[in-house]
Coordinates of C-alpha atoms in Angstrom, one line a residue:
X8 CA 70.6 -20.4 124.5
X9 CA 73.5 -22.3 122.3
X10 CA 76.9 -20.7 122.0
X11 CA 77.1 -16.9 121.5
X12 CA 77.7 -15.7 117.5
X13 CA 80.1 -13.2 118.2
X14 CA 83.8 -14.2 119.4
X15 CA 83.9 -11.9 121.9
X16 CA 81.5 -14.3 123.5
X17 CA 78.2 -11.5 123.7
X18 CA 75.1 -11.9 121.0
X19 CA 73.9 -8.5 120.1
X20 CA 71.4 -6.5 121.5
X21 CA 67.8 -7.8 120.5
X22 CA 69.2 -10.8 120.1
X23 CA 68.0 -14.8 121.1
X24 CA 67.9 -18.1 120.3
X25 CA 65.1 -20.4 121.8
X26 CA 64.7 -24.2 121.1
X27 CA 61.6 -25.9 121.6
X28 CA 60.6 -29.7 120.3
X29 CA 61.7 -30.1 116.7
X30 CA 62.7 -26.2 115.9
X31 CA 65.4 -24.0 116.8
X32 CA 64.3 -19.8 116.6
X33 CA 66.7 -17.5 116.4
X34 CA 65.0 -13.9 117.0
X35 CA 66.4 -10.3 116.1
X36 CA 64.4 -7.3 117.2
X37 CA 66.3 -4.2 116.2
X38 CA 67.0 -1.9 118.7
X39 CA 64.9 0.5 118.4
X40 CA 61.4 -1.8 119.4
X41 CA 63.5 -3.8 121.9
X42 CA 61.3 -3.6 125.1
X43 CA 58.5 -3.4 122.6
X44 CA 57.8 -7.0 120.9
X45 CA 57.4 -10.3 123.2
X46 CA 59.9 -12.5 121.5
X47 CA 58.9 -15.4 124.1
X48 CA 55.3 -15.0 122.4
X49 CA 56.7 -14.5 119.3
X50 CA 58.8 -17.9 120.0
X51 CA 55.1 -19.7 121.1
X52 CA 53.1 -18.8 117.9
X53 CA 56.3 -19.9 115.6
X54 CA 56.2 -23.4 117.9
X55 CA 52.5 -23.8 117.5
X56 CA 53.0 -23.2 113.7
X57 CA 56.1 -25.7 113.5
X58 CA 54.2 -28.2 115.6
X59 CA 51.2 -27.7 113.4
X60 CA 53.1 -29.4 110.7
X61 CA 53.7 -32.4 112.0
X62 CA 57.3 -32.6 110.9
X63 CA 59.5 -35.1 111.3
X64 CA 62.7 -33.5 111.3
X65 CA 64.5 -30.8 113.2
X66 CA 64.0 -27.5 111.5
X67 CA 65.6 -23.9 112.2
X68 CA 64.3 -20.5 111.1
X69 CA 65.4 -17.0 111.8
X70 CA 62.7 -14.2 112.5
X71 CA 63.7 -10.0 112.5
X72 CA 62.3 -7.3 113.5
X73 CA 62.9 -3.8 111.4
X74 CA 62.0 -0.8 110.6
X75 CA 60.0 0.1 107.1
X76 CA 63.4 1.2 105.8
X77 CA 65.2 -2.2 106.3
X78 CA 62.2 -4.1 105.2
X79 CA 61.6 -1.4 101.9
X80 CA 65.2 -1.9 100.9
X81 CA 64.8 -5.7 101.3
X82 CA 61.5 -5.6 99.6
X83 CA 63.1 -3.5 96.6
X84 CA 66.2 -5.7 96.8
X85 CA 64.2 -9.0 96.5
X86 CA 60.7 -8.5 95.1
X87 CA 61.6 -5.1 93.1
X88 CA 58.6 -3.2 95.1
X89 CA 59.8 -0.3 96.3
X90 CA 57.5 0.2 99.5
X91 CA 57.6 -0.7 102.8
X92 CA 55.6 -4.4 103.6
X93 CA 54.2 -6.1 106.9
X94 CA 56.0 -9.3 106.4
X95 CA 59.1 -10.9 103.7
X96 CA 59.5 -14.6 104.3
X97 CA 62.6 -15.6 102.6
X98 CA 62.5 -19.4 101.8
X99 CA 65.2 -22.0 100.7
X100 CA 62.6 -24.0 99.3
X101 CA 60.7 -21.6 97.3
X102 CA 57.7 -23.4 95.4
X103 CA 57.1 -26.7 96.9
X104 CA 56.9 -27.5 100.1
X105 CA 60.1 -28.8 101.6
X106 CA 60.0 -33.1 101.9
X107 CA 61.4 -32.9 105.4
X108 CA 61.0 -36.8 105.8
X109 CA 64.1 -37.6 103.9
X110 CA 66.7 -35.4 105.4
X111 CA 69.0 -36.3 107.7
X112 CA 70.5 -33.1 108.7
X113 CA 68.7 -29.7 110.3
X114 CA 66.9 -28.4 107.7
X115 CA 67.4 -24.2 107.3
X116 CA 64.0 -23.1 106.6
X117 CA 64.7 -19.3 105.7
X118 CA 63.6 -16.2 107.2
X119 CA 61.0 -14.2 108.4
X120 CA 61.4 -10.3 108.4
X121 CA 58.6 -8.3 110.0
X122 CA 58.6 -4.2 109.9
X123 CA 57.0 -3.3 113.4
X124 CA 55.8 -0.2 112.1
X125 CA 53.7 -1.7 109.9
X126 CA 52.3 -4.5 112.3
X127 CA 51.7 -1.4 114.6
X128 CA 50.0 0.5 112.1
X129 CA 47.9 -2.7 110.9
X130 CA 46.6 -3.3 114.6
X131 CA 45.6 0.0 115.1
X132 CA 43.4 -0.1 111.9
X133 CA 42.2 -3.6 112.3
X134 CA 41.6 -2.4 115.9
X135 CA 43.6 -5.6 117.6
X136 CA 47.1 -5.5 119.9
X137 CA 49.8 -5.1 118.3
X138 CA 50.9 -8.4 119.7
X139 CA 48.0 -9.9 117.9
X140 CA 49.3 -8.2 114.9
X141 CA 53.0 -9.4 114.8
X142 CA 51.6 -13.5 115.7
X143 CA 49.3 -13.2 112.9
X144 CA 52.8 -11.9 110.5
X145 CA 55.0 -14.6 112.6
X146 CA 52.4 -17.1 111.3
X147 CA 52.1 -15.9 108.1
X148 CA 56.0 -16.1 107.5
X149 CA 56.7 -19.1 109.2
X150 CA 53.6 -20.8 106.8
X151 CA 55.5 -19.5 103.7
X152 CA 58.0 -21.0 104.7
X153 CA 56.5 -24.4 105.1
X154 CA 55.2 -24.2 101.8
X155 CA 51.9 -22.2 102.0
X156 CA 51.5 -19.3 99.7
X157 CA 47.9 -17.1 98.4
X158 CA 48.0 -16.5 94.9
X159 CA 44.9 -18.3 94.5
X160 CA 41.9 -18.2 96.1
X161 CA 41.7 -21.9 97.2
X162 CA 45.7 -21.5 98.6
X163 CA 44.2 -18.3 100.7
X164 CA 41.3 -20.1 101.8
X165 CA 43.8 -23.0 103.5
X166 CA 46.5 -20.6 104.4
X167 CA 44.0 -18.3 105.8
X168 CA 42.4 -21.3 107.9
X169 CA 46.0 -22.7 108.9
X170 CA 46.4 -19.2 110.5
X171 CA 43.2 -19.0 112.3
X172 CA 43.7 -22.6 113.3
X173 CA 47.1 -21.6 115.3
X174 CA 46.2 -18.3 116.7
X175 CA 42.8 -19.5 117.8
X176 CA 41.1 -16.1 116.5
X177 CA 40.7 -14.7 112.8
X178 CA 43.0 -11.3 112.3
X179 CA 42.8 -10.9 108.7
X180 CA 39.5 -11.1 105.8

């Protein structure tokens, strides 16, 4: 772990950062589902996704956990949908994806928010662990944050694949 945030030299509750390769993670489970996600498996699908892109530079992310409030507010704050989502993925480089070759410094790639309620309620529908659930919306983010997106059928179809591809299973139609 790299130097604590806070001065009085403690990270917060629910709080790590984990480097691995070419990426550093910084994960925030609120309090409330502490005990209840598996941020080092959390940590392995966002490698395998980083890693998966062949990048050339060091990259860092940030990756929360919430409740459906937190990601509703965000969600009406940022999209203007006022509802509660699985997964936001808040880019710096919305629209393209990000030439990472040319920089010279860490590159910030945004941030993932997940609402564990609704990765919970997703698994038990799909019929999957809720583990499953929250890789499949750590992938998801962390693609959208490379660049990926779905708003057309051919960008599902390779998004879609990319996903199966790292988790080594399909979760989602």
């Amino acid at each position: 772990m790299n130097e604590p945030l806070f001065e009085d030299g403690k990270d917060p509750e629910g709080y790590e950062e984990i480097s691995f390769d070419n990426c550093t993670l910084g994960i925030h489970v609120s309090p409330a589902f502490v005990g209840r996600v598996d941020t080092k498996r959390l940590s392995d699908v966002v490698r395998r996704t980083i890693g998966a892109a062949h990048l050339q530079k060091h990259v860092e992310l940030g990756l929360v956990i919430v409740d459906d409030e937190r990601i509703r507010e965000l969600n009406r704050q940022f999209r203007q949908v006022d509802s509660p989502t699985d997964v936001l993925a808040f880019g710096l480089s919305e629209g393209d994806r990000p030439a990472l070759q040319d920089l010279t410094m860490p590159l910030y790639l945004g941030d993932i928010v997940i609402s564990f309620p609704r990765a919970e309620a997703q698994s038990q529908a799909a019929g999957h662990l809720v583990d499953d659930e929250l890789d499949l919306l750590a992938v998801h983010g962390t693609l959208h944050l490379l660049g990926f997106d779905h708003d057309t059928e051919d960008k599902k179809k390779e998004m879609w694949n990319c996903q199966e591809a790292i988790l080594g299973k399909r979760l989602v139609d």
